[in-house]
C-alpha positions as a Markdown table, in Angstrom:
| # | Residue | x | y | z |
|---|---|---|---|---|
| 1 | Met | 3.5 | 7.3 | 6.5 |
| 2 | Thr | 2.6 | 3.6 | 6.5 |
| 3 | Ala | 3.4 | 1.2 | 9.2 |
| 4 | Leu | 6.0 | -0.4 | 6.9 |
| 5 | Glu | 7.8 | 2.9 | 6.4 |
| 6 | Ser | 7.7 | 3.8 | 10.1 |
| 7 | Ala | 9.1 | 0.3 | 11.0 |
| 8 | Ala | 12.0 | 0.9 | 8.6 |
| 9 | Arg | 12.8 | 4.3 | 10.2 |
| 10 | Thr | 12.8 | 3.4 | 13.8 |
| 11 | Asp | 14.3 | 0.8 | 16.1 |
| 12 | Arg | 11.5 | 0.9 | 18.6 |
| 13 | Pro | 9.4 | -2.2 | 18.9 |
| 14 | Pro | 6.0 | -2.0 | 17.2 |
| 15 | Thr | 3.0 | -1.4 | 19.4 |
| 16 | Thr | 0.2 | -1.6 | 16.9 |
| 17 | Leu | -1.5 | -4.7 | 15.4 |
| 18 | Val | -0.1 | -3.8 | 12.0 |
| 19 | Gly | 3.4 | -3.5 | 13.5 |
| 20 | Arg | 3.1 | -6.9 | 15.2 |
| 21 | Leu | 1.9 | -8.6 | 12.0 |
| 22 | Pro | 4.3 | -7.6 | 9.2 |
| 23 | Ala | 2.0 | -9.0 | 6.5 |
| 24 | Leu | -0.6 | -6.4 | 7.5 |
| 25 | Ala | 2.1 | -3.7 | 7.1 |
| 26 | Val | 2.7 | -5.0 | 3.5 |
| 27 | Phe | -1.0 | -5.1 | 2.9 |
| 28 | Glu | -1.3 | -1.5 | 4.2 |
| 29 | Tyr | 1.4 | -0.4 | 1.8 |
| 30 | His | -0.5 | -1.9 | -1.2 |
| 31 | Leu | -3.7 | -0.5 | 0.1 |
| 32 | Val | -2.2 | 3.0 | 0.3 |
| 33 | Ala | -1.0 | 2.7 | -3.3 |
| 34 | Tyr | -4.4 | 1.4 | -4.4 |
| 35 | Arg | -6.1 | 4.4 | -2.7 |
| 36 | Arg | -4.6 | 6.6 | -5.4 |
| 37 | Thr | -6.2 | 4.6 | -8.2 |
| 38 | Trp | -9.4 | 3.1 | -6.8 |
| 39 | Arg | -11.6 | 5.7 | -8.5 |
| 40 | Ala | -10.7 | 4.4 | -11.9 |
| 41 | Gly | -12.2 | 1.0 | -11.1 |
| 42 | Val | -15.3 | 2.0 | -9.1 |
| 43 | Phe | -17.4 | 3.0 | -12.2 |
| 44 | Ser | -16.5 | -0.2 | -14.1 |
| 45 | Ser | -17.2 | -2.3 | -11.0 |
| 46 | Phe | -20.9 | -1.4 | -11.3 |
| 47 | Leu | -21.1 | -0.7 | -15.0 |
| 48 | Leu | -19.7 | -4.1 | -16.0 |
| 49 | Pro | -22.3 | -6.0 | -14.0 |
| 50 | Val | -25.1 | -3.9 | -15.3 |
| 51 | Leu | -24.1 | -4.3 | -18.9 |
| 52 | Thr | -23.6 | -8.0 | -18.4 |
| 53 | Met | -27.1 | -8.4 | -16.9 |
| 54 | Leu | -28.6 | -6.5 | -19.8 |
| 55 | Gly | -26.6 | -8.2 | -22.5 |
| 56 | Phe | -26.4 | -11.8 | -21.4 |
| 57 | Gly | -29.3 | -12.1 | -19.0 |
| 58 | Leu | -32.0 | -10.1 | -20.7 |
| 59 | Gly | -30.6 | -9.9 | -24.3 |
| 60 | Val | -29.4 | -13.4 | -24.9 |
| 61 | Gly | -31.9 | -14.8 | -22.3 |
| 62 | Ala | -34.7 | -13.5 | -24.5 |
| 63 | Phe | -33.6 | -15.9 | -27.3 |
| 64 | Val | -33.4 | -18.9 | -25.0 |
| 65 | Asp | -36.6 | -20.8 | -25.6 |
| 66 | Ala | -36.7 | -22.7 | -22.3 |
| 67 | Asp | -35.3 | -22.4 | -18.8 |
| 68 | Val | -31.8 | -23.6 | -18.3 |
| 69 | Ala | -31.5 | -26.3 | -15.6 |
| 70 | Gly | -35.0 | -25.4 | -14.5 |
| 71 | Val | -34.5 | -21.7 | -14.0 |
| 72 | Pro | -34.5 | -18.5 | -16.2 |
| 73 | Tyr | -31.3 | -17.9 | -18.0 |
| 74 | Leu | -30.5 | -14.7 | -16.1 |
| 75 | Glu | -30.8 | -16.5 | -12.8 |
| 76 | Phe | -28.6 | -19.4 | -14.2 |
| 77 | Ile | -25.7 | -17.2 | -15.3 |
| 78 | Val | -25.6 | -14.7 | -12.4 |
| 79 | Pro | -23.8 | -17.0 | -10.0 |
| 80 | Gly | -21.4 | -18.1 | -12.7 |
| 81 | Leu | -20.7 | -14.5 | -13.6 |
| 82 | Ile | -20.0 | -13.7 | -9.9 |
| 83 | Ala | -17.5 | -16.5 | -9.7 |
| 84 | Ser | -15.9 | -15.8 | -13.0 |
| 85 | Thr | -15.5 | -12.1 | -12.1 |
| 86 | Ala | -13.7 | -13.1 | -8.9 |
| 87 | Phe | -11.6 | -15.5 | -10.9 |
| 88 | Gln | -10.5 | -12.9 | -13.5 |
| 89 | Val | -9.9 | -10.2 | -10.8 |
| 90 | Ala | -7.7 | -12.6 | -8.8 |
| 91 | Ile | -5.7 | -13.6 | -11.8 |
| 92 | Gly | -5.4 | -10.1 | -13.1 |
| 93 | Glu | -4.1 | -8.8 | -9.8 |
| 94 | Ser | -1.7 | -11.7 | -9.5 |
| 95 | Ser | -0.1 | -11.5 | -12.9 |
| 96 | Trp | 1.1 | -8.1 | -14.2 |
| 97 | Pro | 1.4 | -6.5 | -10.7 |
| 98 | Val | 3.6 | -9.4 | -9.4 |
| 99 | Leu | 5.8 | -9.4 | -12.5 |
| 100 | Gly | 6.1 | -5.6 | -12.3 |
| 101 | Asn | 7.1 | -5.8 | -8.6 |
| 102 | Phe | 9.9 | -8.2 | -9.6 |
| 103 | Glu | 11.0 | -6.8 | -13.0 |
| 104 | Trp | 10.0 | -3.2 | -13.3 |
| 105 | Ile | 9.5 | -1.3 | -10.1 |
| 106 | Arg | 11.2 | -4.1 | -8.0 |
| 107 | Ile | 9.3 | -3.3 | -4.8 |
| 108 | Tyr | 9.6 | -6.8 | -3.6 |
| 109 | Phe | 13.4 | -6.5 | -3.4 |
| 110 | Ala | 13.0 | -3.3 | -1.4 |
| 111 | Gln | 10.6 | -5.1 | 1.0 |
| 112 | Ala | 13.0 | -8.1 | 1.3 |
| 113 | Ala | 15.7 | -5.7 | 2.3 |
| 114 | Ala | 13.5 | -4.6 | 5.2 |
| 115 | Pro | 12.9 | -6.9 | 8.2 |
| 116 | Leu | 10.2 | -8.8 | 6.3 |
| 117 | Arg | 9.9 | -12.5 | 5.6 |
| 118 | Val | 8.9 | -14.0 | 2.3 |
| 119 | Arg | 5.6 | -15.0 | 3.7 |
| 120 | Asp | 5.0 | -11.4 | 4.8 |
| 121 | Ile | 5.6 | -10.0 | 1.4 |
| 122 | Leu | 3.5 | -12.7 | -0.3 |
| 123 | Gly | 0.7 | -12.6 | 2.3 |
| 124 | Gly | 0.5 | -8.9 | 2.2 |
| 125 | His | 0.1 | -8.7 | -1.5 |
| 126 | Leu | -2.3 | -11.6 | -1.5 |
| 127 | Gly | -4.4 | -9.6 | 1.0 |
| 128 | Leu | -4.8 | -6.8 | -1.5 |
| 129 | Val | -5.8 | -9.4 | -4.2 |
| 130 | Leu | -8.5 | -10.8 | -1.9 |
| 131 | Phe | -9.7 | -7.3 | -1.1 |
| 132 | Arg | -10.2 | -6.6 | -4.8 |
| 133 | Val | -11.9 | -9.9 | -5.3 |
| 134 | Leu | -14.3 | -9.2 | -2.4 |
| 135 | Thr | -15.2 | -5.7 | -3.4 |
| 136 | Ser | -15.7 | -6.6 | -7.1 |
| 137 | Ser | -17.9 | -9.6 | -6.2 |
| 138 | Ala | -19.9 | -7.7 | -3.7 |
| 139 | Ala | -20.6 | -5.0 | -6.3 |
| 140 | Phe | -21.8 | -7.8 | -8.8 |
| 141 | Leu | -23.9 | -9.4 | -6.1 |
| 142 | Ala | -25.6 | -6.0 | -5.3 |
| 143 | Val | -26.4 | -5.4 | -9.0 |
| 144 | Ala | -27.8 | -8.9 | -9.3 |
| 145 | Ala | -30.0 | -8.3 | -6.3 |
| 146 | Leu | -31.3 | -5.1 | -7.9 |
| 147 | Phe | -32.2 | -7.1 | -11.0 |
| 148 | Gly | -34.0 | -9.7 | -8.9 |
| 149 | Ala | -31.7 | -12.5 | -10.0 |
| 150 | Leu | -31.1 | -14.0 | -6.6 |
| 151 | Arg | -33.6 | -16.6 | -5.3 |
| 152 | Ser | -32.2 | -17.4 | -1.9 |
| 153 | Pro | -30.8 | -15.4 | 1.0 |
| 154 | Trp | -28.0 | -17.9 | 0.9 |
| 155 | Ala | -26.6 | -15.8 | -1.9 |
| 156 | Val | -24.5 | -13.9 | 0.7 |
| 157 | Ala | -22.5 | -17.1 | 1.1 |
| 158 | Thr | -21.0 | -16.4 | -2.4 |
| 159 | Leu | -18.7 | -13.8 | -0.8 |
| 160 | Pro | -16.6 | -16.3 | 1.4 |
| 161 | Leu | -16.7 | -18.7 | -1.5 |
| 162 | Val | -15.2 | -16.3 | -4.0 |
| 163 | Leu | -12.5 | -15.5 | -1.4 |
| 164 | Leu | -11.6 | -19.2 | -1.3 |
| 165 | Leu | -11.6 | -19.2 | -5.1 |
| 166 | Gly | -9.4 | -16.1 | -5.1 |
| 167 | Val | -6.8 | -17.8 | -3.0 |
| 168 | Ala | -7.0 | -21.0 | -5.0 |
| 169 | Val | -6.3 | -19.3 | -8.3 |
| 170 | Ala | -4.2 | -16.3 | -7.2 |
| 171 | Thr | -1.5 | -18.3 | -5.4 |
| 172 | Pro | -0.5 | -20.5 | -8.4 |
| 173 | Val | -0.5 | -17.4 | -10.6 |
| 174 | Phe | 1.7 | -15.7 | -8.1 |
| 175 | Ala | 4.1 | -18.6 | -8.5 |
| 176 | Tyr | 3.8 | -18.4 | -12.3 |
| 177 | Ser | 4.3 | -14.6 | -12.5 |
| 178 | Ser | 7.3 | -14.7 | -10.3 |
| 179 | Ser | 8.9 | -17.4 | -12.6 |
| 180 | Val | 8.7 | -15.5 | -15.9 |
| 181 | Arg | 10.7 | -12.5 | -17.0 |
| 182 | Ser | 8.4 | -11.1 | -19.8 |
| 183 | Asp | 4.7 | -10.2 | -19.9 |
| 184 | Ser | 4.4 | -12.1 | -23.1 |
| 185 | Tyr | 4.0 | -15.2 | -20.9 |
| 186 | Leu | 1.2 | -13.6 | -19.1 |
| 187 | Ala | -0.7 | -13.0 | -22.3 |
| 188 | Leu | -0.3 | -16.7 | -23.0 |
| 189 | Leu | -1.8 | -17.5 | -19.6 |
| 190 | Phe | -4.9 | -15.5 | -20.4 |
| 191 | Arg | -5.2 | -16.8 | -23.9 |
| 192 | Phe | -4.8 | -20.5 | -23.2 |
| 193 | Gly | -5.9 | -20.6 | -19.6 |
| 194 | Val | -8.2 | -17.9 | -18.4 |
| 195 | Ile | -10.4 | -17.5 | -21.5 |
| 196 | Pro | -11.0 | -21.3 | -22.1 |
| 197 | Met | -11.6 | -21.9 | -18.4 |
| 198 | Thr | -14.2 | -19.1 | -18.3 |
| 199 | Leu | -16.0 | -20.3 | -21.3 |
| 200 | Phe | -16.1 | -24.0 | -20.4 |
| 201 | Ala | -16.5 | -24.0 | -16.6 |
| 202 | Gly | -20.3 | -23.9 | -16.4 |
| 203 | Val | -20.7 | -20.1 | -16.4 |
| 204 | Phe | -22.8 | -19.8 | -19.5 |
| 205 | Phe | -24.2 | -23.3 | -19.9 |
| 206 | Pro | -24.2 | -26.6 | -17.9 |
| 207 | Val | -21.0 | -28.6 | -18.3 |
| 208 | Glu | -23.1 | -31.7 | -18.7 |
| 209 | Ser | -23.8 | -30.6 | -22.3 |
| 210 | Leu | -20.1 | -30.9 | -23.1 |
| 211 | Pro | -18.5 | -34.1 | -24.5 |
| 212 | Ala | -17.1 | -36.4 | -21.8 |
| 213 | Val | -13.5 | -35.4 | -22.2 |
| 214 | Leu | -14.1 | -31.7 | -22.1 |
| 215 | Arg | -16.5 | -32.3 | -19.2 |
| 216 | Trp | -13.8 | -33.8 | -17.0 |
| 217 | Leu | -11.4 | -30.9 | -18.0 |
| 218 | Ala | -14.1 | -28.6 | -16.7 |
| 219 | Tyr | -14.4 | -30.6 | -13.5 |
| 220 | Ala | -10.6 | -30.2 | -13.0 |
| 221 | Ser | -11.0 | -26.4 | -13.1 |
| 222 | Pro | -11.2 | -24.6 | -9.7 |
| 223 | Leu | -13.6 | -22.2 | -11.4 |
| 224 | Trp | -16.3 | -24.9 | -12.0 |
| 225 | His | -16.3 | -25.9 | -8.4 |
| 226 | Ala | -16.8 | -22.2 | -7.3 |
| 227 | Val | -19.5 | -21.8 | -10.0 |
| 228 | Asp | -21.4 | -24.9 | -8.7 |
| 229 | Leu | -21.2 | -23.7 | -5.1 |
| 230 | Cys | -22.3 | -20.1 | -6.0 |
| 231 | Arg | -25.2 | -21.4 | -8.1 |
| 232 | Ala | -26.4 | -23.6 | -5.3 |
| 233 | Ala | -26.2 | -20.6 | -2.9 |
| 234 | Thr | -28.0 | -18.1 | -5.2 |
| 235 | Leu | -30.7 | -20.6 | -6.2 |
| 236 | Gly | -31.1 | -22.2 | -2.8 |
| 237 | Val | -30.5 | -25.7 | -4.2 |
| 238 | Ala | -28.0 | -28.5 | -3.6 |
| 239 | Pro | -24.8 | -28.4 | -5.7 |
| 240 | Val | -24.1 | -30.9 | -8.4 |
| 241 | Trp | -21.2 | -32.2 | -6.3 |
| 242 | Ser | -20.9 | -32.3 | -2.5 |
| 243 | Val | -20.2 | -29.1 | -0.6 |
| 244 | Pro | -17.2 | -30.6 | 1.3 |
| 245 | Gly | -15.8 | -32.1 | -1.9 |
| 246 | His | -15.9 | -28.6 | -3.6 |
| 247 | Leu | -14.4 | -26.9 | -0.6 |
| 248 | Leu | -11.6 | -29.5 | -0.1 |
| 249 | Tyr | -10.7 | -29.3 | -3.8 |
| 250 | Leu | -10.4 | -25.5 | -3.7 |
| 251 | Ala | -8.5 | -25.7 | -0.4 |
| 252 | Ala | -6.1 | -28.1 | -2.1 |
| 253 | Trp | -5.4 | -25.6 | -4.9 |
| 254 | Ala | -5.0 | -22.8 | -2.3 |
| 255 | Val | -2.5 | -24.8 | -0.2 |
| 256 | Gly | -0.5 | -26.1 | -3.2 |
| 257 | Gly | -0.4 | -22.7 | -4.8 |
| 258 | Trp | 0.8 | -21.1 | -1.5 |
| 259 | Leu | 3.6 | -23.6 | -1.1 |
| 260 | Leu | 4.6 | -23.1 | -4.8 |
| 261 | Ala | 4.4 | -19.3 | -4.6 |
| 262 | Ser | 6.4 | -19.3 | -1.4 |
| 263 | Trp | 9.1 | -21.4 | -3.0 |
| 264 | Arg | 9.3 | -19.2 | -6.1 |
| 265 | Phe | 9.4 | -16.0 | -4.1 |
| 266 | Arg | 12.1 | -17.4 | -1.9 |
| 267 | Arg | 14.2 | -18.3 | -4.9 |
| 268 | Arg | 13.9 | -14.8 | -6.3 |
| 269 | Leu | 14.3 | -12.8 | -3.0 |
| 270 | Val | 16.6 | -14.7 | -0.8 |
| 271 | Phe | 20.2 | -14.1 | -1.8 |
């Protein structure tokens, strides 16, 4: 029995940390549910980085005549792939699951009927999203280390960076997913948002090679800021833009997304 279920069945005041922090109880609920399905994703969490290293880093890299930005192609794309993996996991876990919790299994409404606030429901689910982002990125980082694609011990700094990226992109998608009633709109999000952003945010080639208009669109993407920071960390060099500037930009996305998601959740859950 989870802390959320036990709190609903008793009137006694909670004595555990999970009981005192309702968002942790919601996170525990999602984690218990994930415990039943995690095995399906473990293999792909390691297989996908391996195939990516072999296909893009060694396969495509063998046809790149010169170094990219002064480093071998494999070392250039690894930090971008770590950031884009976190980006896609965060959006994937914030789209269909959120829509399903509103429209199909309607678990959010059951949680709202318990003594939980909107921020507890939202924060608990966001905790699971960040857990998935962290584990997926750590797996990718471990595989990259095995391939010798990390130049600097600062590469471990990519883990807190991808967590910030996860919050920056997951919270706006939470707001979007809670505003639509059909998964057709989520397909549009991936087709016209996620895929172009992944291709043109400096993951596979420097954005400086893009035309000026597209370059500034790339700079507006939170993914590019995370890619630049992760690349600086894995290569042990200074980023293209300032570190505080990158962090503040991602933090602005995170704060704005949280406020928007909280507003949308409150509109759906508070009667």
